[in-house]
PDB file of C-alpha atoms in Angstrom:
ATOM      1  CA  UNK A  15     -34.867   5.012 153.427  1.00 94.00           C
ATOM      2  CA  UNK A  16     -36.980   7.905 154.703  1.00 98.00           C
ATOM      3  CA  UNK A  17     -36.712  11.214 152.857  1.00 98.00           C
ATOM      4  CA  UNK A  18     -38.288  14.472 154.029  1.00 98.00           C
ATOM      5  CA  UNK A  19     -38.683  17.315 151.516  1.00 98.00           C
ATOM      6  CA  UNK A  20     -38.668  20.966 152.599  1.00 98.00           C
ATOM      7  CA  UNK A  21     -40.792  22.746 150.007  1.00 97.00           C
ATOM      8  CA  UNK A  22     -42.590  19.609 148.823  1.00 97.00           C
ATOM      9  CA  UNK A  23     -45.633  21.307 147.297  1.00 95.00           C
ATOM     10  CA  UNK A  24     -43.789  22.712 144.299  1.00 92.00           C
ATOM     11  CA  UNK A  25     -44.501  20.827 141.091  1.00 91.00           C
ATOM     12  CA  UNK A  26     -40.922  19.609 140.652  1.00 94.00           C
ATOM     13  CA  UNK A  27     -40.289  18.650 144.273  1.00 96.00           C
ATOM     14  CA  UNK A  28     -43.714  17.028 144.566  1.00 96.00           C
ATOM     15  CA  UNK A  29     -43.285  15.074 141.362  1.00 96.00           C
ATOM     16  CA  UNK A  30     -39.907  13.682 142.381  1.00 97.00           C
ATOM     17  CA  UNK A  31     -41.219  12.923 145.884  1.00 97.00           C
ATOM     18  CA  UNK A  32     -43.995  10.822 144.340  1.00 97.00           C
ATOM     19  CA  UNK A  33     -41.552   9.081 141.985  1.00 97.00           C
ATOM     20  CA  UNK A  34     -39.387   8.092 144.956  1.00 97.00           C
ATOM     21  CA  UNK A  35     -42.432   6.961 146.960  1.00 97.00           C
ATOM     22  CA  UNK A  36     -43.384   4.745 144.023  1.00 97.00           C
ATOM     23  CA  UNK A  37     -39.883   3.259 144.154  1.00 96.00           C
ATOM     24  CA  UNK A  38     -40.614   2.211 147.732  1.00 96.00           C
ATOM     25  CA  UNK A  39     -38.994   5.028 149.702  1.00 97.00           C
ATOM     26  CA  UNK A  40     -40.820   6.483 152.690  1.00 98.00           C
ATOM     27  CA  UNK A  41     -41.436  10.105 151.738  1.00 98.00           C
ATOM     28  CA  UNK A  42     -42.779  12.969 153.814  1.00 98.00           C
ATOM     29  CA  UNK A  43     -42.509  16.676 153.356  1.00 98.00           C
ATOM     30  CA  UNK A  44     -43.538  20.103 154.459  1.00 98.00           C
ATOM     31  CA  UNK A  45     -44.261  23.495 153.001  1.00 97.00           C
ATOM     32  CA  UNK A  46     -45.569  26.829 154.197  1.00 95.00           C
ATOM     33  CA  UNK A  47     -48.779  26.262 152.216  1.00 92.00           C
ATOM     34  CA  UNK A  48     -50.172  23.467 150.080  1.00 92.00           C
ATOM     35  CA  UNK A  49     -53.014  23.924 147.630  1.00 92.00           C
ATOM     36  CA  UNK A  50     -54.895  21.690 145.223  1.00 92.00           C
ATOM     37  CA  UNK A  51     -53.973  19.808 143.228  1.00 93.00           C
ATOM     38  CA  UNK A  52     -50.793  19.035 145.232  1.00 94.00           C
ATOM     39  CA  UNK A  53     -52.692  18.997 148.537  1.00 95.00           C
ATOM     40  CA  UNK A  54     -54.715  16.072 147.169  1.00 96.00           C
ATOM     41  CA  UNK A  55     -52.175  14.426 144.881  1.00 97.00           C
ATOM     42  CA  UNK A  56     -49.338  13.937 147.372  1.00 98.00           C
ATOM     43  CA  UNK A  57     -51.409  12.182 150.082  1.00 97.00           C
ATOM     44  CA  UNK A  58     -53.154  10.071 147.425  1.00 97.00           C
ATOM     45  CA  UNK A  59     -49.686   8.830 146.431  1.00 97.00           C
ATOM     46  CA  UNK A  60     -48.729   7.989 150.011  1.00 97.00           C
ATOM     47  CA  UNK A  61     -46.743  11.149 150.756  1.00 98.00           C
ATOM     48  CA  UNK A  62     -47.603  12.800 154.065  1.00 97.00           C
ATOM     49  CA  UNK A  63     -47.486  16.602 153.977  1.00 98.00           C
ATOM     50  CA  UNK A  64     -47.095  18.959 156.950  1.00 97.00           C
ATOM     51  CA  UNK A  65     -48.008  22.657 156.944  1.00 96.00           C
ATOM     52  CA  UNK A  66     -46.796  25.124 158.018  1.00 97.00           C
ATOM     53  CA  UNK A  67     -43.089  24.658 158.650  1.00 98.00           C
ATOM     54  CA  UNK A  68     -42.232  23.578 162.194  1.00 98.00           C
ATOM     55  CA  UNK A  69     -39.200  21.780 163.623  1.00 98.00           C
ATOM     56  CA  UNK A  70     -41.560  19.109 164.963  1.00 97.00           C
ATOM     57  CA  UNK A  71     -42.449  18.121 161.393  1.00 97.00           C
ATOM     58  CA  UNK A  72     -39.084  16.425 160.885  1.00 97.00           C
ATOM     59  CA  UNK A  73     -39.738  12.728 161.518  1.00 97.00           C
ATOM     60  CA  UNK A  74     -37.527  11.083 164.130  1.00 96.00           C
ATOM     61  CA  UNK A  75     -36.674   8.267 161.703  1.00 97.00           C
ATOM     62  CA  UNK A  76     -35.681  10.506 158.783  1.00 98.00           C
ATOM     63  CA  UNK A  77     -32.538   9.465 156.921  1.00 98.00           C
ATOM     64  CA  UNK A  78     -32.129  12.429 154.605  1.00 97.00           C
ATOM     65  CA  UNK A  79     -33.706  15.851 154.108  1.00 98.00           C
ATOM     66  CA  UNK A  80     -34.038  17.458 150.676  1.00 98.00           C
ATOM     67  CA  UNK A  81     -34.054  21.251 150.802  1.00 98.00           C
ATOM     68  CA  UNK A  82     -35.916  23.285 148.192  1.00 95.00           C
ATOM     69  CA  UNK A  83     -34.417  26.460 146.734  1.00 92.00           C
ATOM     70  CA  UNK A  84     -37.001  28.738 148.346  1.00 92.00           C
ATOM     71  CA  UNK A  85     -36.313  27.475 151.865  1.00 96.00           C
ATOM     72  CA  UNK A  86     -34.674  30.329 153.779  1.00 96.00           C
ATOM     73  CA  UNK A  87     -31.799  29.842 156.208  1.00 94.00           C
ATOM     74  CA  UNK A  88     -34.054  30.874 159.104  1.00 96.00           C
ATOM     75  CA  UNK A  89     -36.645  28.173 158.310  1.00 98.00           C
ATOM     76  CA  UNK A  90     -37.367  26.317 161.595  1.00 98.00           C
ATOM     77  CA  UNK A  91     -37.111  22.908 159.969  1.00 98.00           C
ATOM     78  CA  UNK A  92     -33.840  23.690 158.221  1.00 98.00           C
ATOM     79  CA  UNK A  93     -32.405  25.103 161.459  1.00 98.00           C
ATOM     80  CA  UNK A  94     -33.416  21.870 163.255  1.00 98.00           C
ATOM     81  CA  UNK A  95     -31.813  19.742 160.536  1.00 98.00           C
ATOM     82  CA  UNK A  96     -28.543  21.669 160.751  1.00 97.00           C
ATOM     83  CA  UNK A  97     -28.476  21.792 164.567  1.00 97.00           C
ATOM     84  CA  UNK A  98     -29.166  18.058 164.874  1.00 97.00           C
ATOM     85  CA  UNK A  99     -26.682  17.118 162.155  1.00 98.00           C
ATOM     86  CA  UNK A 100     -29.318  15.399 160.028  1.00 98.00           C
ATOM     87  CA  UNK A 101     -27.957  14.618 156.556  1.00 98.00           C
ATOM     88  CA  UNK A 102     -29.400  16.943 153.938  1.00 98.00           C
ATOM     89  CA  UNK A 103     -28.886  18.108 150.381  1.00 97.00           C
ATOM     90  CA  UNK A 104     -30.304  20.457 147.806  1.00 96.00           C
ATOM     91  CA  UNK A 105     -32.947  19.337 145.342  1.00 95.00           C
ATOM     92  CA  UNK A 106     -30.482  19.552 142.402  1.00 95.00           C
ATOM     93  CA  UNK A 107     -28.008  17.367 144.342  1.00 96.00           C
ATOM     94  CA  UNK A 108     -30.732  14.725 144.865  1.00 95.00           C
ATOM     95  CA  UNK A 109     -31.499  14.766 141.142  1.00 95.00           C
ATOM     96  CA  UNK A 110     -27.811  14.465 140.260  1.00 95.00           C
ATOM     97  CA  UNK A 111     -27.101  11.672 142.717  1.00 93.00           C
ATOM     98  CA  UNK A 112     -30.242   9.587 142.211  1.00 88.00           C
ATOM     99  CA  UNK A 113     -31.284  10.111 138.619  1.00 85.00           C
TER     100      UNK A 113
END
């Protein structure tokens, strides 16, 4: 399963992304900015991070997109996800369903 996180550089989203990567999921994500320590921690854990937001950041093989609470409706990646009908959920929904 390939998950892509919108807003991955937040401490909660990043931490869960790493936990899922350690479970064997393919995890990528994007954010408008990514600073240390997350900019170093996520790649070191096998999580590829894209900045800034761009519709082209959504991997073609993505199975599910997790949307952070600060991602606005006009975000280019979120618009692409909705327009293409890519399955997506909120971060709290992921926590509820998986953990």
